[in-house]
Amino acid sequence: QVQLVQSGAEVKKPGASVRLSCKASGYTFITYKMHWVRQAPGQGLEWMGIIDPSGGITAYARKFQGRVTMTRDTSTSTVYMELNSLRSEDTAVYYCGRDSLDDGDYGDYWGQGTLVTVSS
Amino acid sequence: DIVMTQSPDSLAVSLGERATINCKSSQSVLYNSNNKNYLAWYQQKPGQPPKLLIYWASTRESGVPDRFSGSGSGTDFTLTISSLQAEDVAVYYCQQYYATPYTFGQGTKLEI
């Protein structure tokens, strides 16, 4: 069965960077793109970007461009999301979500989420 | 960016009654070449990731109960739960995947 297992919670200071991982199993990794979405405490969902694991091509929301980098390791079926210059507003749960194989970019399976806390 | 606006922000419905959640996009998410609406609905329960319910505005994801249905086209969409069950208490989000960034609505909290 499809599983997306994300790395554990992180606590970072303002200005630092964080690198989250999302390990996929139960399907052919390079066939499906992967989304990253975040959710601040008590808030809604915010789309950050998407990566195509087959070639590493990415598309980021303009809000995060310059601060976010999404990469993948096909040997371990893992995607990574690095966010730099962290600020308190980046405190959130970060989710990876597998893109559908359909013609549209919606997420059909989601990881359990990783809480990132940014605090001095 | 396409702005997605849901209404209402919260909704209380009795068990067995119908629940209706609306979603409006700031521009059309209907792609004329294939006549598909690039709109999905998700359910999120506390402490859980989102769960896909509906895609292409009206196609139910496998395993989703048939009391959930989606409708609408262009800029106006609706998620309907025909007979509310206790396990449907959650926050519901619409999302457009017509153009990046793939924006979500602010969410609608459904209570009993």
Short mmCIF file of C-alpha atoms in Angstrom, two decimals:
data_model
loop_
_atom_site.label_atom_id
_atom_site.label_comp_id
_atom_site.label_asym_id
_atom_site.label_seq_id
_atom_site.Cartn_x
_atom_site.Cartn_y
_atom_site.Cartn_z
CA GLN A 1 0.00 0.00 0.00
CA VAL A 2 1.07 3.56 -0.61
CA GLN A 3 2.91 5.08 2.34
CA LEU A 4 4.57 8.45 2.79
CA VAL A 5 6.61 8.58 5.98
CA GLN A 6 7.88 11.97 7.02
CA SER A 7 10.77 12.88 9.29
CA GLY A 8 10.33 13.90 12.89
CA ALA A 9 9.53 17.22 14.51
CA GLU A 10 12.08 20.01 14.38
CA VAL A 11 12.76 23.05 16.54
CA LYS A 12 14.76 25.81 14.89
CA LYS A 13 15.87 29.32 15.70
CA PRO A 14 14.96 32.26 13.49
CA GLY A 15 17.32 32.56 10.55
CA ALA A 16 18.16 28.87 10.52
CA SER A 17 17.31 26.30 7.85
CA VAL A 18 15.33 23.07 8.08
CA ARG A 19 15.39 20.03 5.81
CA LEU A 20 12.44 17.69 5.93
CA SER A 21 12.18 14.28 4.33
CA CYS A 22 9.34 12.23 2.94
CA LYS A 23 10.04 8.57 2.18
CA ALA A 24 7.70 6.90 -0.26
CA SER A 25 6.86 3.22 -0.55
CA GLY A 26 4.22 1.01 -2.14
CA TYR A 27 4.45 2.50 -5.63
CA THR A 28 6.94 3.42 -8.34
CA PHE A 29 8.58 6.52 -6.90
CA ILE A 30 9.63 8.26 -10.09
CA THR A 31 6.20 7.96 -11.68
CA TYR A 32 4.41 10.38 -9.37
CA LYS A 33 5.15 13.99 -8.58
CA MET A 34 5.13 15.12 -4.95
CA HIS A 35 3.54 18.19 -3.38
CA TRP A 36 4.53 20.04 -0.24
CA VAL A 37 1.80 21.81 1.70
CA ARG A 38 1.99 23.46 5.10
CA GLN A 39 -0.49 24.35 7.83
CA ALA A 40 0.20 26.94 10.52
CA PRO A 41 -1.38 26.27 13.91
CA GLY A 42 -5.14 26.63 13.68
CA GLN A 43 -4.90 27.81 10.08
CA GLY A 44 -5.68 26.46 6.63
CA LEU A 45 -3.61 24.63 4.05
CA GLU A 46 -0.96 26.43 2.01
CA TRP A 47 0.58 24.96 -1.13
CA MET A 48 4.36 25.40 -1.30
CA GLY A 49 5.45 23.59 -4.42
CA ILE A 50 5.84 20.37 -6.34
CA ILE A 51 8.69 18.18 -7.51
CA ASP A 52 8.81 15.62 -10.30
CA PRO A 53 11.07 12.85 -9.00
CA SER A 54 11.84 11.51 -12.47
CA GLY A 55 13.90 14.54 -13.49
CA GLY A 56 13.95 16.68 -10.37
CA ILE A 57 11.98 19.49 -12.00
CA THR A 58 10.32 21.74 -9.48
CA ALA A 59 7.70 24.47 -9.32
CA TYR A 60 7.46 26.67 -6.26
CA ALA A 61 4.84 29.10 -5.05
CA ARG A 62 6.12 32.62 -5.63
CA LYS A 63 5.85 33.29 -1.90
CA PHE A 64 8.59 30.73 -1.18
CA GLN A 65 10.85 31.18 -4.19
CA GLY A 66 14.37 31.91 -3.09
CA ARG A 67 13.81 30.28 0.29
CA VAL A 68 12.68 26.76 -0.59
CA THR A 69 14.44 23.92 -2.34
CA MET A 70 12.83 20.59 -3.14
CA THR A 71 15.04 17.67 -4.10
CA ARG A 72 14.79 13.93 -4.40
CA ASP A 73 16.90 10.81 -3.98
CA THR A 74 15.65 8.11 -6.31
CA SER A 75 17.87 5.47 -4.68
CA THR A 76 15.92 5.79 -1.43
CA SER A 77 12.56 6.96 -2.85
CA THR A 78 12.77 10.06 -0.72
CA VAL A 79 11.92 13.67 -1.41
CA TYR A 80 13.29 16.54 0.62
CA MET A 81 12.11 20.06 1.30
CA GLU A 82 14.55 22.62 2.63
CA LEU A 83 13.34 25.99 3.86
CA ASN A 84 15.87 28.71 4.65
CA SER A 85 15.87 31.94 6.64
CA LEU A 86 13.22 30.62 8.98
CA ARG A 87 10.97 33.02 10.83
CA SER A 88 8.29 32.53 13.43
CA GLU A 89 5.61 32.57 10.73
CA ASP A 90 7.11 29.37 9.33
CA THR A 91 5.97 27.46 12.42
CA ALA A 92 3.63 24.89 10.90
CA VAL A 93 2.97 21.27 10.12
CA TYR A 94 4.49 20.41 6.75
CA TYR A 95 2.90 17.68 4.64
CA CYS A 96 4.13 15.87 1.58
CA GLY A 97 1.44 14.59 -0.75
CA ARG A 98 1.67 12.29 -3.74
CA ASP A 99 0.33 13.77 -6.94
CA SER A 100 -2.26 11.78 -8.84
CA LEU A 101 -1.30 10.04 -12.06
CA ASP A 102 -4.28 11.74 -13.57
CA ASP A 103 -4.00 14.76 -15.81
CA GLY A 104 -4.41 17.07 -12.82
CA ASP A 105 -2.10 18.01 -9.96
CA TYR A 106 -4.12 17.05 -6.90
CA GLY A 107 -2.81 15.00 -4.00
CA ASP A 108 -4.20 11.52 -3.48
CA TYR A 109 -2.03 10.27 -0.59
CA TRP A 110 -0.48 12.34 2.19
CA GLY A 111 2.24 11.90 4.75
CA GLN A 112 1.55 12.20 8.46
CA GLY A 113 3.09 15.65 8.64
CA THR A 114 6.15 17.14 10.34
CA LEU A 115 5.85 19.92 12.91
CA VAL A 116 8.44 22.64 12.54
CA THR A 117 8.65 25.13 15.39
CA VAL A 118 10.63 28.31 14.88
CA SER A 119 11.41 30.03 18.14
CA SER A 120 14.25 31.92 19.71
CA ASP B 1 -2.87 33.87 -7.90
CA ILE B 2 -6.33 32.32 -7.98
CA VAL B 3 -8.17 33.10 -4.76
CA MET B 4 -10.49 30.41 -3.44
CA THR B 5 -13.26 31.55 -1.10
CA GLN B 6 -15.39 29.08 0.82
CA SER B 7 -18.70 29.69 2.52
CA PRO B 8 -19.69 29.39 5.21
CA ASP B 9 -16.64 29.39 7.49
CA SER B 10 -18.46 27.03 9.83
CA LEU B 11 -21.59 24.98 9.65
CA ALA B 12 -23.64 23.00 12.15
CA VAL B 13 -25.84 20.27 10.76
CA SER B 14 -27.92 17.61 12.49
CA LEU B 15 -27.16 13.95 12.03
CA GLY B 16 -28.88 12.62 8.92
CA GLU B 17 -29.37 16.08 7.46
CA ARG B 18 -27.77 17.57 4.37
CA ALA B 19 -24.64 19.68 4.54
CA THR B 20 -23.66 22.05 1.73
CA ILE B 21 -20.33 23.83 1.42
CA ASN B 22 -19.62 26.36 -1.29
CA CYS B 23 -16.37 27.31 -2.98
CA LYS B 24 -15.83 30.21 -5.36
CA SER B 25 -12.71 30.84 -7.41
CA SER B 26 -11.54 34.30 -8.46
CA GLN B 27 -11.20 33.07 -12.04
CA SER B 28 -12.53 30.10 -13.95
CA VAL B 29 -10.81 26.77 -13.32
CA LEU B 30 -12.54 25.16 -16.28
CA TYR B 31 -10.05 24.17 -18.96
CA ASN B 32 -11.93 24.52 -22.21
CA SER B 33 -9.82 22.10 -24.23
CA ASN B 34 -10.87 19.10 -22.14
CA ASN B 35 -13.98 20.55 -20.44
CA LYS B 36 -12.62 19.66 -17.01
CA ASN B 37 -12.83 21.72 -13.85
CA TYR B 38 -9.51 21.65 -12.00
CA LEU B 39 -11.02 21.56 -8.54
CA ALA B 40 -10.61 19.13 -5.65
CA TRP B 41 -12.19 18.75 -2.22
CA TYR B 42 -10.41 17.46 0.88
CA GLN B 43 -11.50 16.47 4.34
CA GLN B 44 -9.22 17.05 7.31
CA LYS B 45 -9.81 15.76 10.82
CA PRO B 46 -7.86 17.06 13.83
CA GLY B 47 -4.28 15.86 13.92
CA GLN B 48 -4.58 14.17 10.51
CA PRO B 49 -3.40 15.01 7.00
CA PRO B 50 -5.93 16.03 4.39
CA LYS B 51 -7.88 13.26 2.71
CA LEU B 52 -8.91 13.52 -0.93
CA LEU B 53 -12.67 13.28 -1.39
CA ILE B 54 -13.46 14.68 -4.84
CA TYR B 55 -11.42 15.64 -7.91
CA TRP B 56 -12.35 17.11 -11.27
CA ALA B 57 -15.04 18.90 -9.23
CA SER B 58 -17.37 15.90 -9.20
CA THR B 59 -15.41 12.63 -9.35
CA ARG B 60 -15.47 10.78 -6.05
CA GLU B 61 -12.19 9.24 -4.93
CA SER B 62 -12.20 5.47 -4.53
CA GLY B 63 -13.49 4.43 -1.11
CA VAL B 64 -15.25 7.72 -0.38
CA PRO B 65 -18.88 7.14 0.66
CA ASP B 66 -21.45 8.08 -1.94
CA ARG B 67 -23.10 10.53 0.45
CA PHE B 68 -20.30 12.91 -0.61
CA SER B 69 -20.83 14.61 -3.95
CA GLY B 70 -19.32 17.56 -5.78
CA SER B 71 -20.87 19.82 -8.35
CA GLY B 72 -20.35 23.11 -10.14
CA SER B 73 -18.35 24.51 -12.99
CA GLY B 74 -16.28 27.52 -13.91
CA THR B 75 -16.01 29.55 -10.72
CA ASP B 76 -18.73 28.16 -8.45
CA PHE B 77 -18.59 24.76 -6.78
CA THR B 78 -20.41 22.86 -4.08
CA LEU B 79 -19.60 19.91 -1.84
CA THR B 80 -22.70 18.17 -0.55
CA ILE B 81 -22.96 15.57 2.17
CA SER B 82 -26.40 14.08 1.69
CA SER B 83 -26.91 12.59 5.13
CA LEU B 84 -24.46 13.71 7.77
CA GLN B 85 -22.78 11.04 9.85
CA ALA B 86 -20.87 11.61 13.08
CA GLU B 87 -17.59 10.71 11.40
CA ASP B 88 -18.04 13.56 8.90
CA VAL B 89 -17.17 16.16 11.52
CA ALA B 90 -14.06 17.77 10.04
CA VAL B 91 -12.75 20.79 8.18
CA TYR B 92 -13.32 20.73 4.43
CA TYR B 93 -11.11 22.47 1.88
CA CYS B 94 -11.45 23.11 -1.81
CA GLN B 95 -8.32 23.47 -3.93
CA GLN B 96 -7.79 24.58 -7.49
CA TYR B 97 -5.09 22.88 -9.54
CA TYR B 98 -5.69 24.91 -12.68
CA ALA B 99 -2.64 27.12 -12.19
CA THR B 100 0.24 27.32 -9.77
CA PRO B 101 0.22 28.14 -6.93
CA TYR B 102 -2.44 25.52 -6.36
CA THR B 103 -4.42 27.51 -3.82
CA PHE B 104 -6.81 26.25 -1.17
CA GLY B 105 -9.92 27.80 0.24
CA GLN B 106 -9.77 28.92 3.87
CA GLY B 107 -11.67 25.85 5.03
CA THR B 108 -15.16 25.17 6.35
CA LYS B 109 -15.56 23.63 9.78
CA LEU B 110 -18.44 21.17 9.86
CA GLU B 111 -19.97 20.34 13.22
CA ILE B 112 -22.99 18.51 14.48
#
